[in-house]
Short mmCIF file of C-alpha atoms (C1' of nucleotides) in Angstrom, two decimals:
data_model
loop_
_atom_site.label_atom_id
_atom_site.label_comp_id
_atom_site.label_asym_id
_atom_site.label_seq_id
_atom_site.Cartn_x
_atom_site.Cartn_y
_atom_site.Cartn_z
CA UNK A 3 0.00 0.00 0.00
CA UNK A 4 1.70 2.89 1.37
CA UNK A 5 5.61 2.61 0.66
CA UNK A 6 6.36 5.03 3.59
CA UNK A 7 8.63 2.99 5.50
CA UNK A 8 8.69 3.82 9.47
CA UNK A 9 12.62 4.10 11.63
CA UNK A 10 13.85 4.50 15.14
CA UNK A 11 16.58 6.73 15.68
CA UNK A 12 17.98 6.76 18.97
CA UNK A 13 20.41 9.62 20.07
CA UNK A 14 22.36 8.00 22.50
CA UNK A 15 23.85 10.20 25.24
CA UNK A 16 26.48 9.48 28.33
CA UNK A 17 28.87 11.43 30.25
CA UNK A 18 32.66 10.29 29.40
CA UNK A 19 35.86 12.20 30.51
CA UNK A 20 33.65 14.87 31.84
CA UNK A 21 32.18 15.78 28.62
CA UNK A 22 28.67 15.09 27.20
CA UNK A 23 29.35 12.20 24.67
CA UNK A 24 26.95 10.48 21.69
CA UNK A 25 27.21 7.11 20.07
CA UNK A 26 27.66 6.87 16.69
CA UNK A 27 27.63 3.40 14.57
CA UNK A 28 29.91 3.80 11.35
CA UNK A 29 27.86 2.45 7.94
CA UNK A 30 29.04 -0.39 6.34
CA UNK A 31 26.74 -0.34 3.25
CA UNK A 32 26.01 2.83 1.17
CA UNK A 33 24.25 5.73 1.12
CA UNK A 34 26.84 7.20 3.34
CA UNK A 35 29.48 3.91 3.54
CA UNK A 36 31.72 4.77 6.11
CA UNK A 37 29.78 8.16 7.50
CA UNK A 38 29.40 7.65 11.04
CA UNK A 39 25.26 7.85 12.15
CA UNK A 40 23.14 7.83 14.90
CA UNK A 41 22.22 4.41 15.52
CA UNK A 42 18.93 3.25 14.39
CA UNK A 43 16.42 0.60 12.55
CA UNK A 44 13.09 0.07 11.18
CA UNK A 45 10.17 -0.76 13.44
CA UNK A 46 8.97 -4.70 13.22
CA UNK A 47 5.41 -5.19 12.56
CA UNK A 48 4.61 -5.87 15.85
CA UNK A 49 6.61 -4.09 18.17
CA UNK A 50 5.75 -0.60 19.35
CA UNK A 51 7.91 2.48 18.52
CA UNK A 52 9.10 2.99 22.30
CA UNK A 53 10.24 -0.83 22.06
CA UNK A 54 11.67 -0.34 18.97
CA UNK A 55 13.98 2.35 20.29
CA UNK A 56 15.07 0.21 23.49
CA UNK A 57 15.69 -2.63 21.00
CA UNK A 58 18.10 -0.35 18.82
CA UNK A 59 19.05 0.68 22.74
CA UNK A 60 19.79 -2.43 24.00
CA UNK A 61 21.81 -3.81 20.67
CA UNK A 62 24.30 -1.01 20.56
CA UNK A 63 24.86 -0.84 24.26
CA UNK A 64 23.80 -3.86 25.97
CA UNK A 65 21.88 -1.56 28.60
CA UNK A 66 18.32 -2.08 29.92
CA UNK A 67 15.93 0.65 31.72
CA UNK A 68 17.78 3.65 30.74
CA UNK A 69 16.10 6.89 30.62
CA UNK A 70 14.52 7.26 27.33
CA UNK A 71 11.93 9.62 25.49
CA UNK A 72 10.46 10.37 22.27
CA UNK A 73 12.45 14.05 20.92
CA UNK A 74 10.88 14.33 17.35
CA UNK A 75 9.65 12.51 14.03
CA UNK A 76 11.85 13.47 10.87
CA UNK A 77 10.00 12.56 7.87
CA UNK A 78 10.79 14.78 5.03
CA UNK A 79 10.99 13.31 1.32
CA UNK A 80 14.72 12.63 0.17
CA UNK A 81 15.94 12.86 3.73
CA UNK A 82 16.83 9.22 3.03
CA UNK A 83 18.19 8.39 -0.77
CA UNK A 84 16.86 4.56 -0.34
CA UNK A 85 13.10 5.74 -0.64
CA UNK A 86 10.54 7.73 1.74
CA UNK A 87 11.54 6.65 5.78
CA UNK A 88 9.88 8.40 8.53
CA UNK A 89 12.37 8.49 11.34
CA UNK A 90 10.98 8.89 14.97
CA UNK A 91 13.55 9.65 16.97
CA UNK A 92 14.57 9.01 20.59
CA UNK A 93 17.18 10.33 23.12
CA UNK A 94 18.44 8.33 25.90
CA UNK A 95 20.29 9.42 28.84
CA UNK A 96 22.86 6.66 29.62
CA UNK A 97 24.50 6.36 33.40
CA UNK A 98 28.06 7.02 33.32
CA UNK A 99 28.09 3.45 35.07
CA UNK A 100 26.36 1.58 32.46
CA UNK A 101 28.90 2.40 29.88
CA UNK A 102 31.90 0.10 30.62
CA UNK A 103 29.51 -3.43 29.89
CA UNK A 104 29.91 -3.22 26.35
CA UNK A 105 30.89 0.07 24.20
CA UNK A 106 29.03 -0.37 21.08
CA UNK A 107 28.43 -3.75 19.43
CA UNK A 108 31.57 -3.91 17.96
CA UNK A 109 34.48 -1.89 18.84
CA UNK A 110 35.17 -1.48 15.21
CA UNK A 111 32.04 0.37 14.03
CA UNK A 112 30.53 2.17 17.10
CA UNK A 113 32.32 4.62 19.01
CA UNK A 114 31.90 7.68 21.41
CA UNK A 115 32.37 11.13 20.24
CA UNK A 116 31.94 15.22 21.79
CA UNK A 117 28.49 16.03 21.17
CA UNK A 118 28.77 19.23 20.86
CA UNK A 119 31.73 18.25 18.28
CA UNK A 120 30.48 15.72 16.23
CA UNK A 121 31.77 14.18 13.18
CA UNK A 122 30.81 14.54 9.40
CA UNK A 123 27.49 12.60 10.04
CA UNK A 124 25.25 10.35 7.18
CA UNK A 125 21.54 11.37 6.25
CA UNK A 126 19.78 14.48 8.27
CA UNK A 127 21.46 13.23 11.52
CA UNK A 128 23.50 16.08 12.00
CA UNK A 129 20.39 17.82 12.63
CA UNK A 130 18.68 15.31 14.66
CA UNK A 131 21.65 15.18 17.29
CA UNK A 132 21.27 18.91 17.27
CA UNK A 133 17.74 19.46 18.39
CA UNK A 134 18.40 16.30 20.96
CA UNK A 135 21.06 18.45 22.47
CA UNK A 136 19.01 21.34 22.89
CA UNK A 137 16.24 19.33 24.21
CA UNK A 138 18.72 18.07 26.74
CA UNK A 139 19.57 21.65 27.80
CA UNK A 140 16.03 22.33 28.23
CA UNK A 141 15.27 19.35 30.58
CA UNK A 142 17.88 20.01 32.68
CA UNK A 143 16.76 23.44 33.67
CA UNK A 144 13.63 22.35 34.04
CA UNK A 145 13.71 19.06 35.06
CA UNK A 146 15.30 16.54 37.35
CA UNK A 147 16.27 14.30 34.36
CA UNK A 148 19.95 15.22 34.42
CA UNK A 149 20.20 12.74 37.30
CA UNK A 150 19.62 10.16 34.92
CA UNK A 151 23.41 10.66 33.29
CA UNK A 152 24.97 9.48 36.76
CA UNK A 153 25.25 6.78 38.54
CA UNK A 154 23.62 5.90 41.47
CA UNK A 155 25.45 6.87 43.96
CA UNK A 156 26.95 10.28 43.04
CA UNK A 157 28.47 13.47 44.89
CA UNK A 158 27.51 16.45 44.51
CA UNK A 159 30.40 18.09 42.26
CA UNK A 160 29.37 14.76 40.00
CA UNK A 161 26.42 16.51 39.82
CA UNK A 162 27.61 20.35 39.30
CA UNK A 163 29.72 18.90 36.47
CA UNK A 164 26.98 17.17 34.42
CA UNK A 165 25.21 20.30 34.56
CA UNK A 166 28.37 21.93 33.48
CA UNK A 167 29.36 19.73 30.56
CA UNK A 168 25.64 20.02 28.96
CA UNK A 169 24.97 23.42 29.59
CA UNK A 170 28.43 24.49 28.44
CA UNK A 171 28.82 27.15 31.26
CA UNK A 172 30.90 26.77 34.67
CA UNK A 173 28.60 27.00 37.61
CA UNK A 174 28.86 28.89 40.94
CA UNK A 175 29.52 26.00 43.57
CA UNK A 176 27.09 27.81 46.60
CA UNK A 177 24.51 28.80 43.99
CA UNK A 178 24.45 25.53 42.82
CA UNK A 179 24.21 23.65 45.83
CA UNK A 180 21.79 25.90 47.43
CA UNK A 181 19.20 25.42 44.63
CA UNK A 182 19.93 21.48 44.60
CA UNK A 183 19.04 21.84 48.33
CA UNK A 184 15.67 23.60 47.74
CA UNK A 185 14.91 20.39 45.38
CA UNK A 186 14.93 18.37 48.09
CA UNK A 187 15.51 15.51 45.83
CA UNK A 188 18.94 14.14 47.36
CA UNK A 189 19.60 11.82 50.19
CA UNK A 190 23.06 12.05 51.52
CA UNK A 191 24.26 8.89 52.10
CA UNK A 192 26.93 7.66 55.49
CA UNK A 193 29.45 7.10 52.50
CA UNK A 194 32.57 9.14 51.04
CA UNK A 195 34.60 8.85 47.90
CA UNK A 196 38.35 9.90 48.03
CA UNK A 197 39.39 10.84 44.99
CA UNK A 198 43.52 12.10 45.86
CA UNK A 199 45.26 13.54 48.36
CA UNK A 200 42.46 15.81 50.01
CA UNK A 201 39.09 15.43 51.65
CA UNK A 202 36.66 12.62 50.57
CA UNK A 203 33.04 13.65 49.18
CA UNK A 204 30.12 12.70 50.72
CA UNK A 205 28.02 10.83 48.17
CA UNK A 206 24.55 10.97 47.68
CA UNK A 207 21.72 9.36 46.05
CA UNK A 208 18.69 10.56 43.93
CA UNK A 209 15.48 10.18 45.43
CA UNK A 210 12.57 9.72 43.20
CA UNK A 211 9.86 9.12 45.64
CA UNK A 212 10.27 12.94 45.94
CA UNK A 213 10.28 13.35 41.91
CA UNK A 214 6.67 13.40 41.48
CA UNK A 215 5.65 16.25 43.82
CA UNK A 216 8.68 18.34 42.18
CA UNK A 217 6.54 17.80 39.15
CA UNK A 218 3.20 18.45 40.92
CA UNK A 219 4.54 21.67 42.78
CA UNK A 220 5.85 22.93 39.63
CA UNK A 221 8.81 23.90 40.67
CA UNK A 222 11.49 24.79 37.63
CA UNK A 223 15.51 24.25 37.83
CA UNK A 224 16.97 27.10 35.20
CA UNK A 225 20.07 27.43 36.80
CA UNK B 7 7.31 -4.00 2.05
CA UNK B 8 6.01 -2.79 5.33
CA UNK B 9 2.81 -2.66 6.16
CA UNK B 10 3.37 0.15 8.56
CA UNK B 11 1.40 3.18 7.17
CA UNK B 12 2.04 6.26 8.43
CA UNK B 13 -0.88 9.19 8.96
CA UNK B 14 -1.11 12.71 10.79
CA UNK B 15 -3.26 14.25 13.05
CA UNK B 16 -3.98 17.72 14.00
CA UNK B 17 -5.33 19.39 17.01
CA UNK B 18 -6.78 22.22 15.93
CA UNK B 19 -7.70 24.58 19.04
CA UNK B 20 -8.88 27.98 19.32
CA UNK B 21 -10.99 30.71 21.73
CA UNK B 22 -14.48 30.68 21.27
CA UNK B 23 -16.84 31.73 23.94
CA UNK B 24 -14.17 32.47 25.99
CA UNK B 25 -13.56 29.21 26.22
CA UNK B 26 -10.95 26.46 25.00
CA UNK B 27 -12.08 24.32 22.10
CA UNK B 28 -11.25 21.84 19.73
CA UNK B 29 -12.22 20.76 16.58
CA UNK B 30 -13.66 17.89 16.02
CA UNK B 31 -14.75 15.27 12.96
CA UNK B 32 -17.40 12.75 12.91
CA UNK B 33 -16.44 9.54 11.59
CA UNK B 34 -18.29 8.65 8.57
CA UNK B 35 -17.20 4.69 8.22
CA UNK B 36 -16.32 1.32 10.79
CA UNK B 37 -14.02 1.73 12.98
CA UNK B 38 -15.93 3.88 15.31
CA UNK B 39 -18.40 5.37 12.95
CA UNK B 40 -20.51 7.87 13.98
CA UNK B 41 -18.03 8.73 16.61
CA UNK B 42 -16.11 12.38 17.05
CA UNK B 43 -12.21 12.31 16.34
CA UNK B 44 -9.38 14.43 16.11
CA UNK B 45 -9.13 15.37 11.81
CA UNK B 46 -6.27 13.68 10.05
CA UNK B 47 -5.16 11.59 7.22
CA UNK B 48 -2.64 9.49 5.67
CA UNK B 49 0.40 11.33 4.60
CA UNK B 50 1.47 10.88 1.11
CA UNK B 51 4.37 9.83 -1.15
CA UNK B 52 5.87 13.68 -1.85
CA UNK B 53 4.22 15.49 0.41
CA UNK B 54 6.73 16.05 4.20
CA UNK B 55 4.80 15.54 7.79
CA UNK B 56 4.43 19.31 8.12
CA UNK B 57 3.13 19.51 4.30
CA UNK B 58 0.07 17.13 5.27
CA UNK B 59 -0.80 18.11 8.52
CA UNK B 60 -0.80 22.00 7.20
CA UNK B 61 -3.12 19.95 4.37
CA UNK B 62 -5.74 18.32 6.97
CA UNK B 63 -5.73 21.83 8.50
CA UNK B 64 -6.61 23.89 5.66
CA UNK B 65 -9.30 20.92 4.20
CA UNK B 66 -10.63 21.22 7.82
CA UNK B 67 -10.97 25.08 8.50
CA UNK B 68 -10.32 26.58 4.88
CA UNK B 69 -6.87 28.39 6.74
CA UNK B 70 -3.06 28.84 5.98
CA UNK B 71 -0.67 30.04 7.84
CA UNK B 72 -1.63 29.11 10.88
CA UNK B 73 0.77 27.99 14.01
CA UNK B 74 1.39 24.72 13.89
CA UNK B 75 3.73 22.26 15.96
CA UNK B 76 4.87 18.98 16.30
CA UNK B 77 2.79 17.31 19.10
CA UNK B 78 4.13 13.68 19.64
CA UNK B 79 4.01 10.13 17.52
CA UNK B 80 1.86 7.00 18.48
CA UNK B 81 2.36 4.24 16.97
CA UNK B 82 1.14 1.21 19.49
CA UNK B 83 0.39 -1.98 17.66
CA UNK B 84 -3.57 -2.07 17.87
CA UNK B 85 -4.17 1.64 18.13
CA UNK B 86 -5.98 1.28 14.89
CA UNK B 87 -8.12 -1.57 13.67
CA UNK B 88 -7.51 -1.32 10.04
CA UNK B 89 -3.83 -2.37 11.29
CA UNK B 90 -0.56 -0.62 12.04
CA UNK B 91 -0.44 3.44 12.08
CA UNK B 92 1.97 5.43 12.96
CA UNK B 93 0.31 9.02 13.23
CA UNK B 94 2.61 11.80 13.65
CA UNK B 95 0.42 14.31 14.99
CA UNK B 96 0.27 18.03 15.58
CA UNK B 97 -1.54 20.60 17.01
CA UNK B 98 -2.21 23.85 15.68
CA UNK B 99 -4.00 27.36 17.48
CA UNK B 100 -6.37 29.18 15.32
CA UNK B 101 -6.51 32.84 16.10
CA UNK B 102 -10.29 33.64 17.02
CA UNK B 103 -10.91 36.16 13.68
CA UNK B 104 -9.86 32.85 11.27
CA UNK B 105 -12.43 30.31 12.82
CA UNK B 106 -15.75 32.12 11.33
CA UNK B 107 -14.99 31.66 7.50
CA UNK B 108 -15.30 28.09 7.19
CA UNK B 109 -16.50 26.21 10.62
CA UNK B 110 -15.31 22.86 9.42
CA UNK B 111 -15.79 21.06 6.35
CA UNK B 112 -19.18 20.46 6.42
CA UNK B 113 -21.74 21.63 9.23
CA UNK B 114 -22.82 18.29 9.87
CA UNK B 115 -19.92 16.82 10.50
CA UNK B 116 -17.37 18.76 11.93
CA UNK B 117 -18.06 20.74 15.36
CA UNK B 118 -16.36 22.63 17.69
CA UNK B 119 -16.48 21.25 21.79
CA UNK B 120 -14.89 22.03 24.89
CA UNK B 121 -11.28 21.05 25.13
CA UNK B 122 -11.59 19.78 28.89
CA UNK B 123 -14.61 18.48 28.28
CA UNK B 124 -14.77 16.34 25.11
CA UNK B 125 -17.04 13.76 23.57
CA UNK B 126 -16.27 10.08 23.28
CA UNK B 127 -13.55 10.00 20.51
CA UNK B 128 -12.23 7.31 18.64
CA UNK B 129 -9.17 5.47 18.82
CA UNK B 130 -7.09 6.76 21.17
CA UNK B 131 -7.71 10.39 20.07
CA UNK B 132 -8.42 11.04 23.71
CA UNK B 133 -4.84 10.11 25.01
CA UNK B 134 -3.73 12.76 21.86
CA UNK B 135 -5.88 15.44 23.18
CA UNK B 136 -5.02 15.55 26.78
CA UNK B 137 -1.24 15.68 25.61
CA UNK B 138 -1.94 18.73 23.45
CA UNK B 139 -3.50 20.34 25.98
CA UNK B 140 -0.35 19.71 28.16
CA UNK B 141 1.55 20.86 25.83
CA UNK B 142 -0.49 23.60 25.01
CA UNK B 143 -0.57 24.97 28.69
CA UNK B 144 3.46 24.45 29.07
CA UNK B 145 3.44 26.73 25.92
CA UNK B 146 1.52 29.72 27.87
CA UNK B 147 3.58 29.63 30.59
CA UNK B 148 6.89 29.33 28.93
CA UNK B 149 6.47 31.39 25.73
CA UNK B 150 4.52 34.04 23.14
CA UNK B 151 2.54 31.06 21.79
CA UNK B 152 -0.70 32.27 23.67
CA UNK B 153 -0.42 35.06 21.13
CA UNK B 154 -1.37 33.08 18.15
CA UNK B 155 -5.32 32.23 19.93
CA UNK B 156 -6.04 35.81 19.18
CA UNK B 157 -6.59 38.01 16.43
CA UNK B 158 -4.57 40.79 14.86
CA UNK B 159 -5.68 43.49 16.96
CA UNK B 160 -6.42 42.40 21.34
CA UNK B 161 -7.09 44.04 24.44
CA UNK B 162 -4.98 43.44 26.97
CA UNK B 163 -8.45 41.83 28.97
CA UNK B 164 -8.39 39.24 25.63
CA UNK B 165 -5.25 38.16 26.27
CA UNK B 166 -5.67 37.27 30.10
CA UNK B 167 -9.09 35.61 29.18
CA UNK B 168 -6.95 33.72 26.84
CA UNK B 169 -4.30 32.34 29.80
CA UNK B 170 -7.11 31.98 32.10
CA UNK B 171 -9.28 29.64 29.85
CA UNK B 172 -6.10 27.69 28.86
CA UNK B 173 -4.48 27.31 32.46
CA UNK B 174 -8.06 27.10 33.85
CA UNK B 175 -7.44 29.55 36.86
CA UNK B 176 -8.22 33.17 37.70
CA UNK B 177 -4.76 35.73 37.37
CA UNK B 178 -4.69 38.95 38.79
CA UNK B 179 -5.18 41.45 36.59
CA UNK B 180 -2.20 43.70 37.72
CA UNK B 181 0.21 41.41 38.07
CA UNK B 182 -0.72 39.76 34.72
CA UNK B 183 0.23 43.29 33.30
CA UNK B 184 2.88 43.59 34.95
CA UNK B 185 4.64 40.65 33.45
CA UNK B 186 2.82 41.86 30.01
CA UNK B 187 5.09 44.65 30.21
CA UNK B 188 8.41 43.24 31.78
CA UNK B 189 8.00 40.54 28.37
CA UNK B 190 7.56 43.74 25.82
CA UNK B 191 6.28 42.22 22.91
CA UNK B 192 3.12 44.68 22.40
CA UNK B 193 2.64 47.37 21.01
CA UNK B 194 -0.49 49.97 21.78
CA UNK B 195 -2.45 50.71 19.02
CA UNK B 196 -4.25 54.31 18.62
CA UNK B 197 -7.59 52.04 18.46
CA UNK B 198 -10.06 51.55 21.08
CA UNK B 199 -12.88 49.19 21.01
CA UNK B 200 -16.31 49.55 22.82
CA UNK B 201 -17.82 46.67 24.84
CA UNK B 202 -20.93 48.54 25.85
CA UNK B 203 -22.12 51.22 28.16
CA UNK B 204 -18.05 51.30 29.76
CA UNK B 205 -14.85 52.78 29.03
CA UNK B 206 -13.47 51.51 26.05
CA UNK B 207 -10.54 49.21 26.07
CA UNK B 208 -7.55 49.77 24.36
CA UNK B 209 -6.17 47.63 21.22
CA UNK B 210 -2.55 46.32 20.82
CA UNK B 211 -0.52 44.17 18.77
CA UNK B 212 2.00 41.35 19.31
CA UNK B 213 5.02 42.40 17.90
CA UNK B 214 6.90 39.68 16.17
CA UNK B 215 10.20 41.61 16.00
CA UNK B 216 10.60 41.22 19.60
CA UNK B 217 9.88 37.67 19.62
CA UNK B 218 13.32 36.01 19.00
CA UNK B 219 15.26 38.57 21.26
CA UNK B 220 13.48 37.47 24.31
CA UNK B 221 14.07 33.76 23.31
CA UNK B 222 17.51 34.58 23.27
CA UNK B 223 17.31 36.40 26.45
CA UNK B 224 15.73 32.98 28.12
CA UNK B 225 13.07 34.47 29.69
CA UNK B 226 10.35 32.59 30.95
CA UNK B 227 7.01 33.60 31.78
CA UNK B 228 5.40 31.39 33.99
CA UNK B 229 2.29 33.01 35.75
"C1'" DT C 4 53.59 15.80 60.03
"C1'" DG C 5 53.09 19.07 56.59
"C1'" DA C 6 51.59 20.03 51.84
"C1'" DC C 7 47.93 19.31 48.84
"C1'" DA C 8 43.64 19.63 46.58
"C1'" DT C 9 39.06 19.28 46.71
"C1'" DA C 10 34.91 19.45 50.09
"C1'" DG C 11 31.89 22.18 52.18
"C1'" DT C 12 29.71 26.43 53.94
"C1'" DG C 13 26.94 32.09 54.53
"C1'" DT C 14 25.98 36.96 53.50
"C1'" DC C 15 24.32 40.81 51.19
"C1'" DA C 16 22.39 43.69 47.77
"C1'" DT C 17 19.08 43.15 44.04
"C1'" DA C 18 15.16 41.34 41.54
"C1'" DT C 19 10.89 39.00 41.41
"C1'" DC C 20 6.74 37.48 43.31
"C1'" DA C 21 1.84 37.34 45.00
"C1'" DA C 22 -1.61 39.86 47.37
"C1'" DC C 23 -4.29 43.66 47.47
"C1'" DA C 24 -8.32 48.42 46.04
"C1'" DC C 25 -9.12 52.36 44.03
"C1'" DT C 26 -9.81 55.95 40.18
"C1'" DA C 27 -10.89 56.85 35.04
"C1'" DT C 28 -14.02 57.02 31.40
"C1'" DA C 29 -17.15 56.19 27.33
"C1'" DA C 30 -21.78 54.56 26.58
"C1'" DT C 31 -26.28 54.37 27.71
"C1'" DA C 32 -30.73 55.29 30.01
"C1'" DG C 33 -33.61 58.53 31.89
"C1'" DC D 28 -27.54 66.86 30.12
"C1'" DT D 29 -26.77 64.10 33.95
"C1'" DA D 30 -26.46 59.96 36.50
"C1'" DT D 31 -25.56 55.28 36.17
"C1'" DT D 32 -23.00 51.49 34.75
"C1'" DA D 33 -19.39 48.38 33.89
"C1'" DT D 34 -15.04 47.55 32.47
"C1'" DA D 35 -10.27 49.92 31.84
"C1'" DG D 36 -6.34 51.06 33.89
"C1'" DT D 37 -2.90 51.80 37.57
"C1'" DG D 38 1.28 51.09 42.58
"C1'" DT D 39 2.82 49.51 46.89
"C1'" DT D 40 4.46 46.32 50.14
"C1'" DG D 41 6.25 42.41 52.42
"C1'" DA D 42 8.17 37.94 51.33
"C1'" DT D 43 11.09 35.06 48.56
"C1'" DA D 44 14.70 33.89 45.21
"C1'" DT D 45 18.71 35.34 42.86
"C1'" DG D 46 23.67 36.13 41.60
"C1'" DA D 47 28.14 37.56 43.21
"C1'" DC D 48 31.54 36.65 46.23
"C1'" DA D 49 36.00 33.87 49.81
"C1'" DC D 50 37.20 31.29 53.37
"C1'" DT D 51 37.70 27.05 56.49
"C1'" DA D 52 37.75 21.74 56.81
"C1'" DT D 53 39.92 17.46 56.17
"C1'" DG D 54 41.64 12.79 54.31
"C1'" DT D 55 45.62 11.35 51.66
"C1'" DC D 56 50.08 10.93 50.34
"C1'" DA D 57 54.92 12.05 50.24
#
DNA sequence: TGACATAGTGTCATATCAACACTATAATAG
DNA sequence: CTATTATAGTGTTGATATGACACTATGTCA
C-alpha cells in the first residue's frame, strides 16, 4: 500500500571524561558507507515504537531501563536516498556506570564522540543530534532528568559537572548547591569517595519518591 | 514492504466563547463510525509531515498560515483496527478572527467542543488530546505562543481571558500586566474598542520583531 | 607531620513574586 | 444633560529567590 517505510533513531547520550558524549555506529553499506550515524532501525510489525527504540538501545549498548523519550519525528521526502523513511527519533540518557559493559556492538564500528563536536554525520542526523542536544539543555533546567546521566550513587560536584558539561557554562559552587538543596531531591548517604590527596566527598543518592511532587509543585531548575 | 502506514493528526484549538475548544470530525465509516475524532489523514508519497498536517488543517478550517507544531508520535500496535499506524500528529492554534470563515468542512460533520470536556472519541484520540492540551498549557507559561489564539488586533483583557481559559485559573489582573510589560512584545495601538455602556478598552498588537530577542534572552514567563 | 587539593559552607544587595483596592471614562438610560 | 454602569487602567508592600563573592575543613600521600 503505502511505501512510507517507518525508523527508530535513537540519540544515545552518556557522560565520558567529563564531557557530554553520543554514540555513533559507522555504515558499512552505502548511502553514506563509512559516514558515522546515529544508531537506528526500522520498526517490526509488531513491536511498538518505544520498544523499537530500546531494541536499537539495547543492541548497541547492551543496557536495559535507561532513561529514554520520544524528541521528534523526521519525515521529510529525500531525507533518506533509499526511498521515503519516517524516522521517529529518541534520546536516551545513559548512566556514566552503564557504559563500561559493552561500548558499542563492535568496537570497530561504534564509538563515542563530543556532542557538541560531532563528526561529518550520514543522512539528516547532524540535525537530529542537534535538536536532541538542545532538548537536553532544556530538561535540565527544568527538570530533574539530568540525574539520569549518573550513577547511582553520586556526589555532589558529579552533579555540578553534568550540569556543566551540557549546559556548556561553569557553575557557581554555593549557587548551585543551594538550589539542589531547595529540590529536596537528594539523600546524603553515610558514604565518602576519596578521589587524591584531600578530603573525601560525601556521596549521595537521587530520590525519586520525591520526583513526582517536584513535578506536581511545579517547581522549575533554570540554573 | 512494510505494512506500517504512516498518517497525521492535527489538534486544531482555538478561543471561542471564551472558552478552550477543539475541533472535532465525525467519523463517517467502521471503525468507530458515527463517533467524534481528532481530523487527520494518511500522509502521502511527496508530500513532508508538516506539508500534510498544514493539508488536513486547511481541508478542515479553509486556513493557511496558521501555528502549527509537532505534538508527539503513536504508533502502538492495535491503536488502529484497520492495522498498524503510525500518526505523527500536531496541534495547531487558530486565532479567534480565522475560525468564522469556514466552521469545518461540512456543518454536519465537523463541530467545535470544549477542550476539557470532550465527547467520546475514537481510537485513542483522547490520550492525543489531553497531551496537546499539556503541551499547550506548558506553551503559555513558557512562551509568546498564547499570542497566536487571538486576532490581529487584542485588548490586553483578551489576552488574560486567553491564559485563564487555557491554564483554567483566575490571574490577577495587575500582576498579569505587569509581566505583560516586563515581556515587551506589544505594542499599543491608537484604536479603542467599545464593549458597551463602559470605558473603552484599548487595542494592541504582538510584535513579532521582539519575539526572537526574548528567546535569546531565556526568559520565561510562567504566571 | 606538613603540603595538597578538593569538600563544604553564609551573606548581602538586588530582583521577582503574590496579594491587594481604588480611580478613570465612554456609553447608555432617563 | 446628567447619573448610572461596567469595564479599563494603575502602585505599593512584604516575602522570597537570585547572583556575586571567599574562606575554612579534612583525608591522603609524600
Amino acid at each position: 500500500m503505502s511505501a512510507i517505510r517507518v525508523a527508530v533513531d535513537v540519540v544515545i547520550l552518556a557522560i565520558r571524561e567529563g564531557k557530554l558524549q553520543v554514540l555513533l555506529v559507522k555504515r558499512r553499506y552505502a548511502p553514506f558507507q563509512g559516514r558515522w550515524a546515529i544508531p537506528g532501525g526500522f520498526v517490526k510489525e509488531e513491536e511498538s515504537l518505544e520498544s523499537a527504540a530500546q531494541r536499537e538501545l539495547e543492541e548497541e549498548t547492551g543496557v536495559r531501563d535507561v532513561y529514554l523519550e520520544q524528541l521528534y519525528s523526521f519525515g521529510d521526502p529525500g531525507r533518506d536516498p533509499r526511498g521515503r523513511i519516517v524516522s521517529v527519533c529518541y534520546f536516551a540518557l545513559l548512566s556514566s556506570g552503564d557504559i563500561a559493559p559493552k561500548a558499542g556492538t563492535d568496537a570497530a564500528d561504534a564509538g563515542w564522540f563530543a556532542a557538541f563536536q560531532p563528526p561529518p554525520l550520514a543522512f539528516d542526523h547532524a540535525r537530529i543530534l542537534d535538536y536532541a542536544l538542545l532538548r537536553l539543555r532544556y530538561k535540565l533546567e527544568w527538570t530533574t532528568a539530568g540525574f539520569q546521566l549518573l550513577p547511582k550513587k553520586f556526589t555532589l560536584t558529579d552533579i555540578q559537572k553534568v550540569y556543566e558539561a551540557v549546559l556548556n557554562k561553569r557553575l557557581d559552587k554555593r549557587n548551585f548547591r543551594r538550589k539542589l538543596a531547595l529540590l529536596d531531591v537528594l539523600e546524603p548517604l553515610h558514604e565518602y569517595r576519596s578521589e587524591g590527596a584531600q578530603r573525601p566527598a560525601r556521596l549521595h543518592r537521587f530520590s525519586a519518591k520525591k520526583f513526582e511532587l517536584l513535578k506536581d509543585k511545579g517547581i522549575l531548575f533554570p540554573f
